[in-house]
Each structure stands twice: as structure tokens, then as C-alpha cells.
Coordinates of C-alpha atoms in Angstrom, one line a residue:
Chain N
M1 CA 56.5 118.9 -61.0
L2 CA 56.1 116.0 -62.5
E3 CA 53.6 115.9 -65.6
E4 CA 51.0 113.6 -66.2
V5 CA 51.7 110.7 -68.3
P6 CA 49.3 107.7 -69.0
L7 CA 52.5 105.3 -68.4
G8 CA 56.0 106.4 -68.2
T9 CA 59.4 104.6 -68.1
G10 CA 61.8 105.8 -65.7
W11 CA 65.5 105.9 -66.3
V12 CA 67.7 103.3 -65.0
E13 CA 70.9 104.4 -64.1
P14 CA 73.9 102.5 -66.4
A15 CA 75.6 100.8 -63.6
L16 CA 72.8 99.3 -62.0
R17 CA 71.3 98.2 -65.5
E18 CA 74.5 96.7 -66.4
E19 CA 74.5 94.7 -63.0
F20 CA 70.8 93.7 -63.1
R21 CA 69.4 93.7 -66.8
G22 CA 65.9 93.9 -67.1
L23 CA 65.7 96.1 -64.1
G24 CA 63.3 99.3 -64.5
L25 CA 60.8 101.6 -63.4
R26 CA 57.2 102.2 -64.7
Y27 CA 55.2 104.8 -63.7
T28 CA 52.1 106.7 -64.0
V29 CA 50.7 110.0 -62.2
V30 CA 47.2 110.6 -61.7
S31 CA 45.0 113.3 -60.1
A32 CA 43.9 111.7 -57.1
H33 CA 43.1 112.4 -53.5
T34 CA 43.3 109.4 -51.0
G35 CA 40.5 109.1 -48.5
R36 CA 38.1 106.8 -47.0
S37 CA 37.6 103.5 -49.5
P38 CA 34.1 103.8 -51.4
R39 CA 31.6 100.7 -50.6
E40 CA 32.6 99.2 -53.8
L41 CA 36.3 99.0 -53.2
R42 CA 35.6 97.9 -49.5
A43 CA 33.3 94.6 -51.3
R44 CA 35.9 94.1 -54.0
L45 CA 38.5 93.6 -51.1
R46 CA 36.1 91.3 -49.1
H47 CA 35.9 89.6 -52.6
L48 CA 39.4 89.0 -52.7
S49 CA 39.5 87.9 -49.3
D50 CA 37.6 84.8 -50.1
R51 CA 39.9 84.1 -53.1
I52 CA 42.8 83.7 -50.5
H53 CA 43.6 80.5 -48.9
G54 CA 46.7 78.8 -47.1
E55 CA 47.3 76.1 -49.7
R56 CA 47.4 79.2 -52.2
V57 CA 49.8 80.9 -50.0
V58 CA 52.2 78.2 -49.8
N59 CA 52.7 77.9 -53.8
L60 CA 52.9 81.7 -54.3
R61 CA 56.7 81.5 -53.9
R62 CA 56.5 79.3 -57.1
E63 CA 54.6 81.3 -59.0
P64 CA 56.6 83.4 -61.6
V65 CA 56.0 86.8 -60.4
A66 CA 56.3 86.0 -56.6
S67 CA 59.4 83.9 -57.8
A68 CA 61.0 86.6 -59.5
Y69 CA 60.8 89.0 -56.2
R70 CA 62.0 86.5 -53.7
V71 CA 65.3 86.0 -56.6
F72 CA 65.8 90.0 -56.8
F73 CA 65.0 90.0 -52.7
R74 CA 68.2 87.5 -52.3
Q75 CA 70.6 88.9 -55.1
I76 CA 69.9 92.8 -53.4
G77 CA 70.9 91.3 -49.7
I78 CA 67.0 91.0 -48.3
D79 CA 66.4 88.0 -46.9
P80 CA 62.8 87.4 -48.1
D81 CA 61.7 85.2 -45.3
E82 CA 62.4 87.8 -42.9
H83 CA 61.1 90.5 -45.1
K84 CA 58.4 88.9 -47.2
P85 CA 57.7 90.6 -50.7
P86 CA 55.0 92.9 -51.3
G87 CA 52.6 89.8 -52.7
E88 CA 53.4 87.1 -50.2
A89 CA 53.4 90.1 -47.2
A90 CA 49.8 91.0 -48.4
M91 CA 48.8 87.1 -48.5
L92 CA 50.1 86.5 -45.1
E93 CA 48.3 89.4 -43.7
R94 CA 45.0 88.1 -45.2
L95 CA 45.6 84.8 -43.5
R96 CA 46.5 86.4 -40.4
A97 CA 43.8 89.0 -40.1
G98 CA 41.1 86.7 -42.0
R99 CA 40.4 89.4 -44.6
F100 CA 42.1 92.3 -46.4
T101 CA 41.3 95.1 -44.1
S102 CA 40.2 98.5 -45.6
R103 CA 42.7 101.4 -44.4
D104 CA 42.4 103.9 -47.0
L105 CA 41.4 104.3 -50.9
L106 CA 45.3 104.7 -51.6
E107 CA 46.1 101.4 -49.6
D108 CA 43.0 99.5 -50.6
A109 CA 44.0 100.6 -54.3
L110 CA 47.4 99.0 -53.6
T111 CA 46.3 96.1 -52.2
V112 CA 44.2 95.2 -54.7
A113 CA 46.8 95.8 -57.3
V114 CA 49.3 93.3 -55.4
V115 CA 46.7 90.9 -54.9
E116 CA 45.3 90.5 -58.3
T117 CA 48.5 90.8 -60.2
G118 CA 51.5 89.9 -57.7
V119 CA 52.9 93.1 -58.5
A120 CA 53.7 95.7 -56.0
V121 CA 52.7 99.4 -56.8
R122 CA 54.1 102.2 -54.6
A123 CA 52.7 106.0 -54.3
F124 CA 54.7 109.0 -54.1
D125 CA 53.4 112.7 -54.0
A126 CA 53.7 114.0 -58.0
D127 CA 53.7 117.4 -57.2
R128 CA 57.1 116.9 -54.8
L129 CA 59.2 115.2 -57.3
E130 CA 61.4 117.0 -59.9
G131 CA 61.8 115.4 -63.1
R132 CA 61.4 112.0 -64.2
P133 CA 61.7 109.2 -61.5
G134 CA 64.2 106.4 -61.8
L135 CA 66.4 103.9 -60.3
R136 CA 70.3 104.5 -59.0
I137 CA 72.7 103.8 -56.6
A138 CA 72.6 106.4 -53.6
Q139 CA 75.9 108.7 -53.2
P140 CA 77.8 108.8 -50.1
R141 CA 76.0 111.2 -47.2
E142 CA 72.8 111.3 -49.0
H143 CA 69.7 110.9 -47.3
L144 CA 65.9 110.0 -48.5
Y145 CA 64.1 113.1 -49.4
G146 CA 62.7 114.9 -46.0
D147 CA 64.6 112.7 -44.0
R148 CA 67.8 113.3 -42.4
V149 CA 68.9 110.0 -42.1
E150 CA 72.1 109.0 -44.2
L151 CA 71.7 106.3 -46.9
P152 CA 74.5 104.0 -46.8
D153 CA 76.7 103.9 -50.0
G154 CA 75.7 101.7 -52.3
A155 CA 71.9 101.6 -51.4
I156 CA 69.4 101.3 -54.5
V157 CA 67.0 103.8 -54.5
V158 CA 64.1 105.2 -56.0
A159 CA 64.8 108.9 -57.0
D160 CA 63.6 111.8 -58.6
E161 CA 65.9 114.1 -60.7
R162 CA 67.5 115.5 -57.9
R163 CA 67.0 113.1 -54.9
P164 CA 66.4 109.8 -53.4
I165 CA 62.5 109.2 -53.0
G166 CA 62.8 106.0 -51.5
L167 CA 64.6 102.5 -50.9
V168 CA 63.6 100.2 -53.5
F169 CA 61.3 98.1 -51.5
G170 CA 61.6 99.9 -48.1
D171 CA 61.1 103.3 -46.4
T172 CA 59.6 106.4 -48.6
G173 CA 61.1 109.9 -47.7
S174 CA 58.6 111.9 -45.5
T175 CA 58.3 114.6 -48.2
P176 CA 57.3 112.5 -51.1
A177 CA 55.1 110.4 -48.9
V178 CA 51.1 110.6 -50.2
T179 CA 49.2 112.3 -47.3
R180 CA 45.6 113.9 -47.2
A181 CA 46.8 117.2 -48.7
T182 CA 48.4 115.3 -51.9
E183 CA 46.6 116.2 -55.1
R184 CA 48.4 114.4 -57.8
I185 CA 49.9 111.1 -57.1
M186 CA 52.3 109.1 -59.0
L187 CA 52.4 105.0 -58.9
S188 CA 55.2 103.4 -59.8
V189 CA 56.2 99.9 -59.9
V190 CA 59.9 98.8 -59.8
R191 CA 60.0 96.2 -62.4
V192 CA 62.2 93.3 -61.3
P193 CA 64.1 91.1 -63.7
G194 CA 61.6 88.2 -64.6
I195 CA 58.5 89.7 -64.2
P196 CA 56.3 90.2 -67.2
E197 CA 55.6 93.6 -68.4
I198 CA 51.9 92.9 -68.7
S199 CA 51.9 92.4 -65.4
V200 CA 53.3 95.9 -64.5
E201 CA 51.0 97.4 -66.7
E202 CA 48.0 95.6 -65.5
A203 CA 49.0 96.6 -62.0
L204 CA 49.5 100.2 -62.6
W205 CA 46.3 100.3 -64.8
T206 CA 44.2 98.4 -61.9
S207 CA 45.6 100.9 -59.0
S208 CA 45.0 104.2 -61.1
G209 CA 41.4 103.1 -62.5
I210 CA 40.7 102.4 -58.6
L211 CA 42.0 105.7 -57.5
T212 CA 40.2 107.9 -60.4
G213 CA 37.2 106.0 -60.0
T214 CA 37.6 104.9 -63.9
D215 CA 38.5 100.9 -63.3
R216 CA 36.0 99.4 -65.3
R217 CA 35.4 96.6 -62.8
E218 CA 34.6 99.1 -60.1
Q219 CA 32.3 100.6 -62.6
G220 CA 30.7 97.6 -63.5
R221 CA 29.9 97.0 -59.5
R222 CA 29.0 100.4 -58.9
G223 CA 26.1 100.2 -61.9
R224 CA 25.0 96.7 -60.6
S225 CA 24.8 98.1 -57.3
R226 CA 22.4 101.2 -58.5
K227 CA 20.1 98.7 -60.2
Chain P
M1 CA 77.9 102.9 -32.5
P2 CA 80.6 103.1 -35.1
D3 CA 79.9 104.9 -38.5
V4 CA 80.8 101.7 -40.6
V5 CA 79.4 98.2 -39.6
D6 CA 81.0 96.0 -41.9
G7 CA 78.4 94.0 -44.2
H8 CA 75.1 95.4 -42.9
I9 CA 72.9 98.4 -44.1
T10 CA 70.6 98.0 -41.1
E11 CA 67.3 96.7 -40.5
R12 CA 65.9 99.9 -41.1
A13 CA 67.1 99.6 -44.7
N14 CA 65.2 96.4 -44.8
V15 CA 61.8 97.1 -43.4
Y16 CA 58.9 98.6 -44.8
S17 CA 58.2 101.0 -42.3
G18 CA 60.9 101.7 -39.3
S19 CA 62.4 103.6 -36.7
R20 CA 64.6 107.1 -37.3
N21 CA 67.6 105.4 -36.3
R22 CA 71.1 106.5 -38.1
L23 CA 72.1 104.2 -40.8
P24 CA 75.5 103.0 -40.5
A25 CA 77.5 102.8 -43.6
T26 CA 78.4 99.7 -45.5
P27 CA 81.7 99.1 -47.7
F28 CA 80.1 99.5 -51.3
G29 CA 82.0 96.5 -53.4
L30 CA 80.7 97.7 -56.9
H31 CA 84.1 99.6 -58.1
T32 CA 86.2 96.9 -56.8
G33 CA 87.4 95.9 -60.2
L34 CA 85.5 95.3 -63.9
D35 CA 86.9 91.7 -63.7
E36 CA 84.2 91.0 -61.2
A37 CA 81.0 92.2 -63.0
P38 CA 80.9 88.8 -64.9
A39 CA 81.3 86.7 -61.6
R40 CA 78.8 88.7 -59.8
R41 CA 76.2 88.2 -62.6
S42 CA 77.1 84.4 -62.3
L43 CA 77.0 84.5 -58.7
R44 CA 73.2 85.8 -59.3
E45 CA 72.0 83.3 -61.4
Q46 CA 73.2 80.4 -58.9
I47 CA 71.2 82.1 -56.5
A48 CA 68.3 82.5 -58.6
K49 CA 68.4 78.6 -59.2
L50 CA 68.9 77.5 -55.7
E51 CA 66.2 80.2 -54.5
R52 CA 63.5 78.6 -57.1
E53 CA 64.9 75.1 -56.2
L54 CA 64.6 76.0 -52.3
A55 CA 60.9 77.3 -53.2
A56 CA 59.8 73.9 -55.0
V57 CA 60.9 72.2 -51.9
F58 CA 59.1 74.5 -49.3
A59 CA 55.9 73.8 -51.3
S60 CA 56.4 70.0 -51.4
A61 CA 57.0 70.0 -47.8
Y62 CA 53.3 71.3 -47.1
P63 CA 51.7 70.6 -44.8
R64 CA 55.1 69.4 -42.7
R65 CA 56.0 71.8 -40.1
G66 CA 58.9 72.5 -38.1
L67 CA 61.4 72.7 -41.1
E68 CA 63.7 75.6 -41.1
W69 CA 63.7 77.9 -44.2
R70 CA 65.4 81.0 -43.2
V71 CA 68.6 81.8 -45.2
G72 CA 69.6 85.2 -43.8
S73 CA 71.4 87.9 -46.0
P74 CA 74.0 90.2 -45.7
G75 CA 71.5 93.8 -45.3
G76 CA 70.2 95.3 -48.1
P77 CA 68.7 96.8 -50.8
R78 CA 72.2 97.3 -52.4
V79 CA 74.4 95.7 -54.9
L80 CA 76.6 93.1 -53.5
G81 CA 79.7 92.2 -53.9
V82 CA 81.1 89.1 -54.7
G83 CA 82.3 87.8 -51.4
E84 CA 78.4 88.7 -50.2
L85 CA 77.0 87.0 -53.2
E86 CA 79.3 83.6 -52.6
E87 CA 77.9 83.7 -49.2
V88 CA 74.6 84.2 -49.8
R89 CA 74.8 81.2 -52.2
D90 CA 76.3 78.9 -50.0
R91 CA 73.8 79.5 -47.2
L92 CA 71.0 79.0 -49.9
A93 CA 72.9 75.5 -51.1
S94 CA 73.2 74.7 -47.6
R95 CA 69.7 75.3 -46.8
L96 CA 68.4 73.6 -49.6
E97 CA 70.6 70.7 -48.7
D98 CA 69.1 70.4 -45.2
A99 CA 65.6 70.5 -46.2
R100 CA 66.0 67.6 -49.0
R101 CA 67.8 65.5 -46.1
T102 CA 65.1 66.5 -43.4
L103 CA 62.3 65.6 -46.0
R104 CA 64.0 62.5 -47.1
D105 CA 63.7 61.3 -43.7
R106 CA 60.5 62.3 -42.7
G107 CA 59.1 60.9 -46.0
Y108 CA 60.7 57.4 -44.9
V109 CA 59.2 57.8 -41.4
E110 CA 56.2 58.7 -43.1
R111 CA 56.2 55.5 -45.6
K112 CA 56.5 53.3 -42.7
N113 CA 53.4 54.7 -40.7
V114 CA 51.5 54.1 -43.9
E115 CA 52.5 50.3 -43.9
R116 CA 52.0 50.4 -40.3
I117 CA 48.2 51.5 -40.6
E118 CA 47.7 49.0 -43.3
E119 CA 49.0 46.5 -40.8
M120 CA 46.8 48.1 -38.1
L121 CA 43.5 47.8 -40.1
E122 CA 44.4 43.7 -40.7
E123 CA 45.3 42.9 -37.2
P124 CA 44.2 45.6 -34.6
A125 CA 44.9 43.7 -31.7
R126 CA 48.9 43.7 -32.6
F127 CA 49.0 47.3 -32.3
K128 CA 46.9 47.8 -28.9
W129 CA 46.2 51.5 -28.3
V130 CA 48.6 52.7 -31.1
R131 CA 47.4 55.8 -32.6
I132 CA 48.7 57.4 -36.4
S133 CA 47.5 60.9 -37.5
N134 CA 47.7 62.5 -40.9
A135 CA 50.9 65.0 -39.9
D136 CA 52.4 61.3 -39.1
I137 CA 52.0 60.5 -42.8
G138 CA 52.6 63.9 -44.2
E139 CA 49.2 64.5 -45.3
P140 CA 47.0 67.3 -44.1
G141 CA 44.0 67.4 -41.7
C142 CA 43.0 65.8 -38.5
K143 CA 41.8 62.8 -39.4
Y144 CA 43.7 59.8 -36.9
W145 CA 44.0 55.8 -36.7
H146 CA 43.3 54.7 -33.4
S147 CA 43.7 50.6 -32.4
R148 CA 41.3 50.8 -29.3
P149 CA 38.9 47.8 -27.7
R150 CA 35.4 47.5 -28.6
L151 CA 33.2 48.2 -25.6
G152 CA 35.8 49.7 -23.5
L153 CA 37.3 47.5 -20.5
I154 CA 34.8 44.6 -21.7
G155 CA 36.5 44.5 -24.9
M156 CA 40.1 45.1 -23.8
L157 CA 39.4 41.9 -21.4
M158 CA 37.9 39.9 -24.4
G159 CA 40.3 41.1 -26.9
W160 CA 38.1 42.7 -29.1
W161 CA 40.4 45.2 -30.8
R162 CA 39.4 47.4 -33.9
V163 CA 40.9 50.4 -35.7
K164 CA 38.7 53.8 -34.8
I165 CA 39.2 56.4 -37.5
S166 CA 38.4 59.5 -36.8
S167 CA 36.2 61.6 -39.0
G168 CA 38.5 65.0 -39.2
C169 CA 39.0 68.2 -38.0
P170 CA 36.3 69.1 -35.1

């Protein structure tokens, strides 16, 4: 079981660190359930929707954080025009759908974090993990936790101290995925070279604050709506 | 399906949620020799520079349409070998050059169209029925300049031509 920490730093396999200097993993663990989003959060998503327009999306890839993701995607063999980095994907979905659609508390918290900071936060069931999380290269015949599909040699994965739990910017293993039964959630950010630490921390604080109901902006909105 | 498919991790590895198909393995080029590490680092820096330049060209191309931006990739996420990084770099460089050339050509045509609008406004009768839109001059919006006769058929017979400027998008 992964212990709760305000903001932890994951390990990075030395070979990987040598290849990508500045690559890292930050995480936090919160006691929270996912479920239907509160009215205040849905209002926040609507407010965010109003701030996104086509020209901003066009210029997004020139912004430092979005640019860092695109560069890293290229460097690890993913075409960012085919499989958009999370920030771009969220913005494009907003343009396509006309708004940010509320899905559930967790999805909405991650959407707010990625839209406000540009940094992608990922969630895992903390009670399914063993030891600290980190980044490493998959070994031959390994598979994601809960899946039977073998990972290719050399795949970059998020892992706990026993096994891979997700591909970097890809699938999550079925066992450590967050479900309605999850009681503690690990929120993690793969820190890509070039992304400022302050943005990473803000993304984690924002998403964890929403999930636990301690986000100051959420509290402010709730306070105002009660008056 | 063979177990080893050269150079591709699969689409599943790329997608955020996908099918449960078996992943083909790929040769992993990280341990091919210590001397390759600096080469990989240098190639990644070149890729970063080219990607940033391509992003700048992409933003400056707005609102023009029809340009090709896809570069392709060897499949990931994984540590790419020197050969794969070279391939990504070369494709990026080629795409960047194509985009710049296309934009230069379009820029020339757009400048000519702007000059034509000025000439149309001065002598509408010389440009009968010519219609130039914002897209033709590389600007956003639906505005257009259209040389047409005043009062329809009568104006056409009398040679009363004028340039009608649309008010924008409906």
C-alpha cells in the first residue's frame, strides 16, 4: 500500500534518467472517491469552456508546457499530431463538443488541472500499488498490472516497486485503474523535460484539492453560492 | 501475426485507451553501445529545435488550410535508437521545409491578391465579376470583395461597376 504524502517524488531508472535529463515523476495520494461532480465543479468547467477559443488552441503548441510535451512525444516515438498530448487533446475536445463535458469527479478534476496548467495528471488506485511509484523501461515479457498483453521491450512505463502500472502517456493497467470502489487515489505527473516544477505542483494541488473538496477556488465558489 | 515487428510498438501503445490486442515486440536499441548515447542526445536536441520551429510555422500559418503537418513516428513510448531518431529528425526537417515553401508560395499569391483588391477598388470595370475573399489574402473571416454592376442588368449595360464589400460572416 502506498503511503499518503503531500507531494512525493518518484524514482527514475538511471538508464532512463541518463537518456532524458529532467524527466521525473511527482505524485500525491489523497483519500477520495470518484462519483458525480458537484454543481460548483460543473460550473467551473463551464467557466473554463468560455475561456477556450480556436486561436488559443492554434497557438497552444507555442506555449512552453505544450511545446515540451510535443517535443518529448517526438523523442519517444509518438506522433503528437496523431496522438495529441493531453493538454491539446482536452482543448480540441472542447472545440469539438462546444464545451468541457462533465463526466465524473475524477475526470473533471483532471480536466480542470490540465486546462488550467497545461500539465497532465494521471490517477491510480493507491491501495493497489506497492511501494513508491517511478519511471522505468519495461523488461521482456512484462505486462501492465492486471493485463495479459505483453509490453514491448523498451517501453517506458510508470511502475510501482513490483510491476508496471501504466504506459507513459498511454494505457493504464486494469488493476490499478481508479474505479467507484477506490478509496485512495494516487495522482501523478510525468514531469517532462522543460516543464516548470511550479506547473507540475500546481496541477497536483488543483486536482487533489478538487477531489478532497479543499481547493480554495472551489470553496470560494461554494461559499458564494450559499450566500 | 509475427512476434517481432520491426520498429513499431503498436497503435495500442500510442493510444490512451484501446483494444486488448497483443502487442508486437520491438527490438530495443538502448544497449547497442555506449558511444551512441551522445548521438541520441544530440539527435533529440535537433528534434526539439525542429519541432519548435514547426510549431511556430503552424501558428503563423493560421487561418490557412490544406497544409500537411503530420510527420509520422516509429511508435512509442520508448527510447528510440539512433537510426529511428535520425528518421524522425529527417521527417521533421522535410515537413518544416515543405511547410515553409508552401507558405512562401501562398504568401506571394496573397500579396498579389491584396494588390488586385486595391486595383479593383480604383477601377472596378477592369475586374468584372472578380471576387476575392479573406481566405485569398490569408486573413481569417468571411469578408470578400466582389466587382459587380450597380442596379444589375442596367448597370452592366451602362458600365456602372462597383466593388461590393461583404459585411463578414453570416
